[in-house]
Amino acid sequence: MPTYTPPIRDMQFVLHELLKVEDEYKAIPRHAEVDADTINAILEEGGKFASEVIFPLNISGDTEGCTLDRETHEVKTPTGFKDAYAKY
């Protein structure tokens, strides 16, 4: 079964080394307490969510797809999508 490993180190490099987001947050009084550890924790948890919840939905998303009820105009998403959104 395929797996997904989020490129956390690449994201950290872009955010910290290239974009200097920590400095940008420090310039905004409301977000001045945001530091590199906070940003890294968010990336780690987002990566876990992507690999454990979102990635496994690729198969059902590809095989089932979305369906439209032409009478009610409701769209039914593939199995698991609604639960994943609720977890998000």
PDB file of N, CA and C in Angstrom:
ATOM      1  N   MET A   1       0.832  -1.174   0.000  1.00  0.00           N
ATOM      2  CA  MET A   1       0.000   0.000   0.000  1.00  0.00           C
ATOM      3  C   MET A   1       0.883   1.247   0.000  1.00  0.00           C
ATOM      4  N   PRO A   2       0.548   2.221  -0.828  1.00  0.00           N
ATOM      5  CA  PRO A   2       1.359   3.441  -0.884  1.00  0.00           C
ATOM      6  C   PRO A   2       1.276   4.229   0.418  1.00  0.00           C
ATOM      7  N   THR A   3       2.300   5.004   0.665  1.00  0.00           N
ATOM      8  CA  THR A   3       2.330   5.871   1.839  1.00  0.00           C
ATOM      9  C   THR A   3       2.679   7.286   1.412  1.00  0.00           C
ATOM     10  N   TYR A   4       2.419   8.217   2.296  1.00  0.00           N
ATOM     11  CA  TYR A   4       2.784   9.613   2.042  1.00  0.00           C
ATOM     12  C   TYR A   4       3.594  10.115   3.216  1.00  0.00           C
ATOM     13  N   THR A   5       4.748  10.640   2.930  1.00  0.00           N
ATOM     14  CA  THR A   5       5.587  11.266   3.942  1.00  0.00           C
ATOM     15  C   THR A   5       5.704  12.746   3.584  1.00  0.00           C
ATOM     16  N   PRO A   6       5.094  13.608   4.391  1.00  0.00           N
ATOM     17  CA  PRO A   6       5.137  15.033   4.063  1.00  0.00           C
ATOM     18  C   PRO A   6       6.567  15.574   4.124  1.00  0.00           C
ATOM     19  N   PRO A   7       6.907  16.469   3.213  1.00  0.00           N
ATOM     20  CA  PRO A   7       8.271  17.022   3.174  1.00  0.00           C
ATOM     21  C   PRO A   7       8.441  18.138   4.210  1.00  0.00           C
ATOM     22  N   ILE A   8       8.376  17.768   5.488  1.00  0.00           N
ATOM     23  CA  ILE A   8       8.417  18.744   6.580  1.00  0.00           C
ATOM     24  C   ILE A   8       9.690  19.584   6.534  1.00  0.00           C
ATOM     25  N   ARG A   9      10.823  18.950   6.343  1.00  0.00           N
ATOM     26  CA  ARG A   9      12.091  19.696   6.334  1.00  0.00           C
ATOM     27  C   ARG A   9      12.113  20.720   5.194  1.00  0.00           C
ATOM     28  N   ASP A  10      11.578  20.364   4.042  1.00  0.00           N
ATOM     29  CA  ASP A  10      11.518  21.309   2.931  1.00  0.00           C
ATOM     30  C   ASP A  10      10.620  22.494   3.274  1.00  0.00           C
ATOM     31  N   MET A  11       9.475  22.203   3.906  1.00  0.00           N
ATOM     32  CA  MET A  11       8.566  23.285   4.297  1.00  0.00           C
ATOM     33  C   MET A  11       9.210  24.197   5.337  1.00  0.00           C
ATOM     34  N   GLN A  12       9.920  23.587   6.290  1.00  0.00           N
ATOM     35  CA  GLN A  12      10.618  24.389   7.303  1.00  0.00           C
ATOM     36  C   GLN A  12      11.678  25.278   6.656  1.00  0.00           C
ATOM     37  N   PHE A  13      12.407  24.730   5.710  1.00  0.00           N
ATOM     38  CA  PHE A  13      13.431  25.517   5.025  1.00  0.00           C
ATOM     39  C   PHE A  13      12.812  26.729   4.333  1.00  0.00           C
ATOM     40  N   VAL A  14      11.732  26.507   3.600  1.00  0.00           N
ATOM     41  CA  VAL A  14      11.085  27.609   2.886  1.00  0.00           C
ATOM     42  C   VAL A  14      10.555  28.651   3.868  1.00  0.00           C
ATOM     43  N   LEU A  15       9.863  28.201   4.899  1.00  0.00           N
ATOM     44  CA  LEU A  15       9.259  29.141   5.843  1.00  0.00           C
ATOM     45  C   LEU A  15      10.295  29.888   6.676  1.00  0.00           C
ATOM     46  N   HIS A  16      11.310  29.177   7.160  1.00  0.00           N
ATOM     47  CA  HIS A  16      12.276  29.798   8.073  1.00  0.00           C
ATOM     48  C   HIS A  16      13.449  30.465   7.363  1.00  0.00           C
ATOM     49  N   GLU A  17      14.015  29.784   6.377  1.00  0.00           N
ATOM     50  CA  GLU A  17      15.225  30.296   5.731  1.00  0.00           C
ATOM     51  C   GLU A  17      14.927  31.268   4.584  1.00  0.00           C
ATOM     52  N   LEU A  18      13.943  30.946   3.777  1.00  0.00           N
ATOM     53  CA  LEU A  18      13.654  31.800   2.621  1.00  0.00           C
ATOM     54  C   LEU A  18      12.688  32.939   2.948  1.00  0.00           C
ATOM     55  N   LEU A  19      11.575  32.603   3.589  1.00  0.00           N
ATOM     56  CA  LEU A  19      10.542  33.607   3.835  1.00  0.00           C
ATOM     57  C   LEU A  19      10.670  34.317   5.172  1.00  0.00           C
ATOM     58  N   LYS A  20      11.445  33.768   6.081  1.00  0.00           N
ATOM     59  CA  LYS A  20      11.639  34.372   7.413  1.00  0.00           C
ATOM     60  C   LYS A  20      10.304  34.699   8.077  1.00  0.00           C
ATOM     61  N   VAL A  21       9.389  33.735   8.095  1.00  0.00           N
ATOM     62  CA  VAL A  21       8.041  33.987   8.614  1.00  0.00           C
ATOM     63  C   VAL A  21       8.032  34.356  10.092  1.00  0.00           C
ATOM     64  N   GLU A  22       8.961  33.843  10.843  1.00  0.00           N
ATOM     65  CA  GLU A  22       9.004  34.195  12.269  1.00  0.00           C
ATOM     66  C   GLU A  22       9.179  35.699  12.443  1.00  0.00           C
ATOM     67  N   ASP A  23      10.047  36.299  11.650  1.00  0.00           N
ATOM     68  CA  ASP A  23      10.238  37.755  11.710  1.00  0.00           C
ATOM     69  C   ASP A  23       8.970  38.499  11.301  1.00  0.00           C
ATOM     70  N   GLU A  24       8.281  37.956  10.304  1.00  0.00           N
ATOM     71  CA  GLU A  24       7.042  38.592   9.849  1.00  0.00           C
ATOM     72  C   GLU A  24       5.980  38.566  10.948  1.00  0.00           C
ATOM     73  N   TYR A  25       5.873  37.428  11.638  1.00  0.00           N
ATOM     74  CA  TYR A  25       4.904  37.331  12.733  1.00  0.00           C
ATOM     75  C   TYR A  25       5.267  38.272  13.885  1.00  0.00           C
ATOM     76  N   LYS A  26       6.546  38.385  14.181  1.00  0.00           N
ATOM     77  CA  LYS A  26       6.982  39.271  15.267  1.00  0.00           C
ATOM     78  C   LYS A  26       6.599  40.725  14.986  1.00  0.00           C
ATOM     79  N   ALA A  27       6.493  41.098  13.721  1.00  0.00           N
ATOM     80  CA  ALA A  27       6.136  42.466  13.344  1.00  0.00           C
ATOM     81  C   ALA A  27       4.643  42.739  13.511  1.00  0.00           C
ATOM     82  N   ILE A  28       3.870  41.695  13.745  1.00  0.00           N
ATOM     83  CA  ILE A  28       2.423  41.842  13.930  1.00  0.00           C
ATOM     84  C   ILE A  28       2.145  41.641  15.417  1.00  0.00           C
ATOM     85  N   PRO A  29       1.794  42.693  16.140  1.00  0.00           N
ATOM     86  CA  PRO A  29       1.620  42.578  17.591  1.00  0.00           C
ATOM     87  C   PRO A  29       0.712  41.426  18.025  1.00  0.00           C
ATOM     88  N   ARG A  30      -0.339  41.200  17.293  1.00  0.00           N
ATOM     89  CA  ARG A  30      -1.281  40.147  17.657  1.00  0.00           C
ATOM     90  C   ARG A  30      -0.660  38.744  17.583  1.00  0.00           C
ATOM     91  N   HIS A  31       0.374  38.590  16.760  1.00  0.00           N
ATOM     92  CA  HIS A  31       1.007  37.277  16.569  1.00  0.00           C
ATOM     93  C   HIS A  31       2.480  37.277  16.983  1.00  0.00           C
ATOM     94  N   ALA A  32       2.883  38.231  17.784  1.00  0.00           N
ATOM     95  CA  ALA A  32       4.290  38.370  18.154  1.00  0.00           C
ATOM     96  C   ALA A  32       4.835  37.165  18.908  1.00  0.00           C
ATOM     97  N   GLU A  33       3.954  36.386  19.561  1.00  0.00           N
ATOM     98  CA  GLU A  33       4.427  35.233  20.342  1.00  0.00           C
ATOM     99  C   GLU A  33       4.724  34.010  19.486  1.00  0.00           C
ATOM    100  N   VAL A  34       4.385  34.046  18.200  1.00  0.00           N
ATOM    101  CA  VAL A  34       4.645  32.909  17.314  1.00  0.00           C
ATOM    102  C   VAL A  34       6.149  32.775  17.095  1.00  0.00           C
ATOM    103  N   ASP A  35       6.657  31.577  17.351  1.00  0.00           N
ATOM    104  CA  ASP A  35       8.081  31.330  17.160  1.00  0.00           C
ATOM    105  C   ASP A  35       8.284  30.106  16.263  1.00  0.00           C
ATOM    106  N   ALA A  36       9.519  29.781  16.013  1.00  0.00           N
ATOM    107  CA  ALA A  36       9.841  28.665  15.117  1.00  0.00           C
ATOM    108  C   ALA A  36       9.289  27.344  15.652  1.00  0.00           C
ATOM    109  N   ASP A  37       9.313  27.147  16.964  1.00  0.00           N
ATOM    110  CA  ASP A  37       8.784  25.902  17.539  1.00  0.00           C
ATOM    111  C   ASP A  37       7.289  25.765  17.287  1.00  0.00           C
ATOM    112  N   THR A  38       6.560  26.863  17.393  1.00  0.00           N
ATOM    113  CA  THR A  38       5.116  26.841  17.134  1.00  0.00           C
ATOM    114  C   THR A  38       4.845  26.508  15.674  1.00  0.00           C
ATOM    115  N   ILE A  39       5.567  27.150  14.788  1.00  0.00           N
ATOM    116  CA  ILE A  39       5.408  26.907  13.354  1.00  0.00           C
ATOM    117  C   ILE A  39       5.737  25.453  13.025  1.00  0.00           C
ATOM    118  N   ASN A  40       6.821  24.938  13.601  1.00  0.00           N
ATOM    119  CA  ASN A  40       7.214  23.549  13.347  1.00  0.00           C
ATOM    120  C   ASN A  40       6.176  22.567  13.877  1.00  0.00           C
ATOM    121  N   ALA A  41       5.595  22.870  15.036  1.00  0.00           N
ATOM    122  CA  ALA A  41       4.561  21.990  15.605  1.00  0.00           C
ATOM    123  C   ALA A  41       3.340  21.944  14.692  1.00  0.00           C
ATOM    124  N   ILE A  42       2.970  23.088  14.139  1.00  0.00           N
ATOM    125  CA  ILE A  42       1.831  23.141  13.217  1.00  0.00           C
ATOM    126  C   ILE A  42       2.131  22.322  11.965  1.00  0.00           C
ATOM    127  N   LEU A  43       3.339  22.451  11.437  1.00  0.00           N
ATOM    128  CA  LEU A  43       3.727  21.666  10.262  1.00  0.00           C
ATOM    129  C   LEU A  43       3.699  20.177  10.556  1.00  0.00           C
ATOM    130  N   GLU A  44       4.196  19.785  11.724  1.00  0.00           N
ATOM    131  CA  GLU A  44       4.206  18.364  12.101  1.00  0.00           C
ATOM    132  C   GLU A  44       2.789  17.804  12.184  1.00  0.00           C
ATOM    133  N   GLU A  45       1.901  18.514  12.861  1.00  0.00           N
ATOM    134  CA  GLU A  45       0.525  18.036  13.012  1.00  0.00           C
ATOM    135  C   GLU A  45      -0.212  18.039  11.674  1.00  0.00           C
ATOM    136  N   GLY A  46       0.027  19.065  10.867  1.00  0.00           N
ATOM    137  CA  GLY A  46      -0.571  19.096   9.534  1.00  0.00           C
ATOM    138  C   GLY A  46      -0.073  17.942   8.675  1.00  0.00           C
ATOM    139  N   GLY A  47       1.199  17.621   8.814  1.00  0.00           N
ATOM    140  CA  GLY A  47       1.768  16.490   8.082  1.00  0.00           C
ATOM    141  C   GLY A  47       1.167  15.170   8.521  1.00  0.00           C
ATOM    142  N   LYS A  48       0.971  15.015   9.826  1.00  0.00           N
ATOM    143  CA  LYS A  48       0.329  13.795  10.336  1.00  0.00           C
ATOM    144  C   LYS A  48      -1.088  13.670   9.793  1.00  0.00           C
ATOM    145  N   PHE A  49      -1.826  14.767   9.816  1.00  0.00           N
ATOM    146  CA  PHE A  49      -3.202  14.754   9.315  1.00  0.00           C
ATOM    147  C   PHE A  49      -3.226  14.396   7.826  1.00  0.00           C
ATOM    148  N   ALA A  50      -2.313  14.976   7.068  1.00  0.00           N
ATOM    149  CA  ALA A  50      -2.262  14.699   5.634  1.00  0.00           C
ATOM    150  C   ALA A  50      -1.938  13.238   5.354  1.00  0.00           C
ATOM    151  N   SER A  51      -0.991  12.676   6.096  1.00  0.00           N
ATOM    152  CA  SER A  51      -0.581  11.297   5.814  1.00  0.00           C
ATOM    153  C   SER A  51      -1.528  10.257   6.406  1.00  0.00           C
ATOM    154  N   GLU A  52      -2.145  10.560   7.549  1.00  0.00           N
ATOM    155  CA  GLU A  52      -2.988   9.564   8.215  1.00  0.00           C
ATOM    156  C   GLU A  52      -4.464   9.664   7.852  1.00  0.00           C
ATOM    157  N   VAL A  53      -4.944  10.863   7.512  1.00  0.00           N
ATOM    158  CA  VAL A  53      -6.379  11.052   7.254  1.00  0.00           C
ATOM    159  C   VAL A  53      -6.662  11.334   5.778  1.00  0.00           C
ATOM    160  N   ILE A  54      -5.951  12.285   5.201  1.00  0.00           N
ATOM    161  CA  ILE A  54      -6.236  12.712   3.826  1.00  0.00           C
ATOM    162  C   ILE A  54      -5.697  11.741   2.783  1.00  0.00           C
ATOM    163  N   PHE A  55      -4.437  11.345   2.903  1.00  0.00           N
ATOM    164  CA  PHE A  55      -3.827  10.489   1.885  1.00  0.00           C
ATOM    165  C   PHE A  55      -4.585   9.191   1.636  1.00  0.00           C
ATOM    166  N   PRO A  56      -5.046   8.485   2.682  1.00  0.00           N
ATOM    167  CA  PRO A  56      -5.775   7.243   2.427  1.00  0.00           C
ATOM    168  C   PRO A  56      -7.069   7.440   1.627  1.00  0.00           C
ATOM    169  N   LEU A  57      -7.566   8.657   1.552  1.00  0.00           N
ATOM    170  CA  LEU A  57      -8.795   8.916   0.802  1.00  0.00           C
ATOM    171  C   LEU A  57      -8.570   8.979  -0.709  1.00  0.00           C
ATOM    172  N   ASN A  58      -7.323   8.998  -1.137  1.00  0.00           N
ATOM    173  CA  ASN A  58      -7.043   9.079  -2.570  1.00  0.00           C
ATOM    174  C   ASN A  58      -7.694   7.942  -3.345  1.00  0.00           C
ATOM    175  N   ILE A  59      -7.655   6.731  -2.798  1.00  0.00           N
ATOM    176  CA  ILE A  59      -8.201   5.579  -3.515  1.00  0.00           C
ATOM    177  C   ILE A  59      -9.714   5.701  -3.667  1.00  0.00           C
ATOM    178  N   SER A  60     -10.423   5.980  -2.558  1.00  0.00           N
ATOM    179  CA  SER A  60     -11.882   6.103  -2.673  1.00  0.00           C
ATOM    180  C   SER A  60     -12.255   7.324  -3.509  1.00  0.00           C
ATOM    181  N   GLY A  61     -11.477   8.363  -3.412  1.00  0.00           N
ATOM    182  CA  GLY A  61     -11.753   9.542  -4.230  1.00  0.00           C
ATOM    183  C   GLY A  61     -11.607   9.256  -5.715  1.00  0.00           C
ATOM    184  N   ASP A  62     -10.600   8.479  -6.066  1.00  0.00           N
ATOM    185  CA  ASP A  62     -10.376   8.143  -7.471  1.00  0.00           C
ATOM    186  C   ASP A  62     -11.379   7.113  -7.996  1.00  0.00           C
ATOM    187  N   THR A  63     -11.709   6.124  -7.171  1.00  0.00           N
ATOM    188  CA  THR A  63     -12.587   5.066  -7.658  1.00  0.00           C
ATOM    189  C   THR A  63     -14.068   5.443  -7.592  1.00  0.00           C
ATOM    190  N   GLU A  64     -14.473   6.107  -6.530  1.00  0.00           N
ATOM    191  CA  GLU A  64     -15.889   6.458  -6.377  1.00  0.00           C
ATOM    192  C   GLU A  64     -16.235   7.795  -7.027  1.00  0.00           C
ATOM    193  N   GLY A  65     -15.377   8.758  -6.819  1.00  0.00           N
ATOM    194  CA  GLY A  65     -15.668  10.094  -7.319  1.00  0.00           C
ATOM    195  C   GLY A  65     -16.878  10.707  -6.618  1.00  0.00           C
ATOM    196  N   CYS A  66     -17.220  11.899  -7.008  1.00  0.00           N
ATOM    197  CA  CYS A  66     -18.407  12.575  -6.473  1.00  0.00           C
ATOM    198  C   CYS A  66     -19.597  12.270  -7.384  1.00  0.00           C
ATOM    199  N   THR A  67     -20.775  12.250  -6.802  1.00  0.00           N
ATOM    200  CA  THR A  67     -21.980  12.046  -7.598  1.00  0.00           C
ATOM    201  C   THR A  67     -22.966  13.172  -7.322  1.00  0.00           C
ATOM    202  N   LEU A  68     -23.656  13.600  -8.356  1.00  0.00           N
ATOM    203  CA  LEU A  68     -24.632  14.678  -8.263  1.00  0.00           C
ATOM    204  C   LEU A  68     -26.028  14.105  -8.415  1.00  0.00           C
ATOM    205  N   ASP A  69     -26.884  14.417  -7.458  1.00  0.00           N
ATOM    206  CA  ASP A  69     -28.294  14.063  -7.561  1.00  0.00           C
ATOM    207  C   ASP A  69     -28.958  15.215  -8.314  1.00  0.00           C
ATOM    208  N   ARG A  70     -29.345  14.959  -9.547  1.00  0.00           N
ATOM    209  CA  ARG A  70     -29.870  16.026 -10.407  1.00  0.00           C
ATOM    210  C   ARG A  70     -31.208  16.594  -9.936  1.00  0.00           C
ATOM    211  N   GLU A  71     -31.942  15.817  -9.143  1.00  0.00           N
ATOM    212  CA  GLU A  71     -33.225  16.317  -8.652  1.00  0.00           C
ATOM    213  C   GLU A  71     -33.054  17.232  -7.443  1.00  0.00           C
ATOM    214  N   THR A  72     -32.191  16.840  -6.501  1.00  0.00           N
ATOM    215  CA  THR A  72     -32.018  17.639  -5.285  1.00  0.00           C
ATOM    216  C   THR A  72     -30.817  18.580  -5.376  1.00  0.00           C
ATOM    217  N   HIS A  73     -29.975  18.387  -6.385  1.00  0.00           N
ATOM    218  CA  HIS A  73     -28.749  19.164  -6.586  1.00  0.00           C
ATOM    219  C   HIS A  73     -27.746  18.967  -5.440  1.00  0.00           C
ATOM    220  N   GLU A  74     -27.844  17.830  -4.766  1.00  0.00           N
ATOM    221  CA  GLU A  74     -26.901  17.499  -3.705  1.00  0.00           C
ATOM    222  C   GLU A  74     -25.747  16.689  -4.289  1.00  0.00           C
ATOM    223  N   VAL A  75     -24.582  16.949  -3.761  1.00  0.00           N
ATOM    224  CA  VAL A  75     -23.396  16.219  -4.183  1.00  0.00           C
ATOM    225  C   VAL A  75     -23.005  15.259  -3.076  1.00  0.00           C
ATOM    226  N   LYS A  76     -22.785  13.999  -3.451  1.00  0.00           N
ATOM    227  CA  LYS A  76     -22.329  12.996  -2.492  1.00  0.00           C
ATOM    228  C   LYS A  76     -20.842  12.793  -2.729  1.00  0.00           C
ATOM    229  N   THR A  77     -20.075  12.981  -1.671  1.00  0.00           N
ATOM    230  CA  THR A  77     -18.627  12.795  -1.776  1.00  0.00           C
ATOM    231  C   THR A  77     -18.268  11.333  -1.549  1.00  0.00           C
ATOM    232  N   PRO A  78     -17.076  10.926  -1.960  1.00  0.00           N
ATOM    233  CA  PRO A  78     -16.646   9.539  -1.754  1.00  0.00           C
ATOM    234  C   PRO A  78     -16.590   9.182  -0.263  1.00  0.00           C
ATOM    235  N   THR A  79     -16.634   7.904   0.014  1.00  0.00           N
ATOM    236  CA  THR A  79     -16.574   7.393   1.380  1.00  0.00           C
ATOM    237  C   THR A  79     -15.372   7.974   2.124  1.00  0.00           C
ATOM    238  N   GLY A  80     -15.617   8.477   3.310  1.00  0.00           N
ATOM    239  CA  GLY A  80     -14.541   8.986   4.166  1.00  0.00           C
ATOM    240  C   GLY A  80     -14.311  10.475   4.104  1.00  0.00           C
ATOM    241  N   PHE A  81     -14.764  11.132   3.045  1.00  0.00           N
ATOM    242  CA  PHE A  81     -14.496  12.553   2.896  1.00  0.00           C
ATOM    243  C   PHE A  81     -15.213  13.391   3.960  1.00  0.00           C
ATOM    244  N   LYS A  82     -16.441  13.049   4.246  1.00  0.00           N
ATOM    245  CA  LYS A  82     -17.210  13.799   5.243  1.00  0.00           C
ATOM    246  C   LYS A  82     -16.556  13.665   6.616  1.00  0.00           C
ATOM    247  N   ASP A  83     -16.145  12.456   6.969  1.00  0.00           N
ATOM    248  CA  ASP A  83     -15.467  12.235   8.262  1.00  0.00           C
ATOM    249  C   ASP A  83     -14.144  12.985   8.338  1.00  0.00           C
ATOM    250  N   ALA A  84     -13.401  12.978   7.253  1.00  0.00           N
ATOM    251  CA  ALA A  84     -12.127  13.690   7.227  1.00  0.00           C
ATOM    252  C   ALA A  84     -12.338  15.186   7.420  1.00  0.00           C
ATOM    253  N   TYR A  85     -13.365  15.726   6.794  1.00  0.00           N
ATOM    254  CA  TYR A  85     -13.662  17.150   6.951  1.00  0.00           C
ATOM    255  C   TYR A  85     -14.033  17.455   8.401  1.00  0.00           C
ATOM    256  N   ALA A  86     -14.798  16.564   9.019  1.00  0.00           N
ATOM    257  CA  ALA A  86     -15.174  16.753  10.421  1.00  0.00           C
ATOM    258  C   ALA A  86     -13.943  16.725  11.330  1.00  0.00           C
ATOM    259  N   LYS A  87     -12.982  15.863  11.016  1.00  0.00           N
ATOM    260  CA  LYS A  87     -11.744  15.799  11.808  1.00  0.00           C
ATOM    261  C   LYS A  87     -10.910  17.060  11.629  1.00  0.00           C
ATOM    262  N   TYR A  88     -10.974  17.613  10.430  1.00  0.00           N
ATOM    263  CA  TYR A  88     -10.230  18.829  10.145  1.00  0.00           C
ATOM    264  C   TYR A  88     -10.746  19.971  10.994  1.00  0.00           C
TER     265      TYR A  88
END
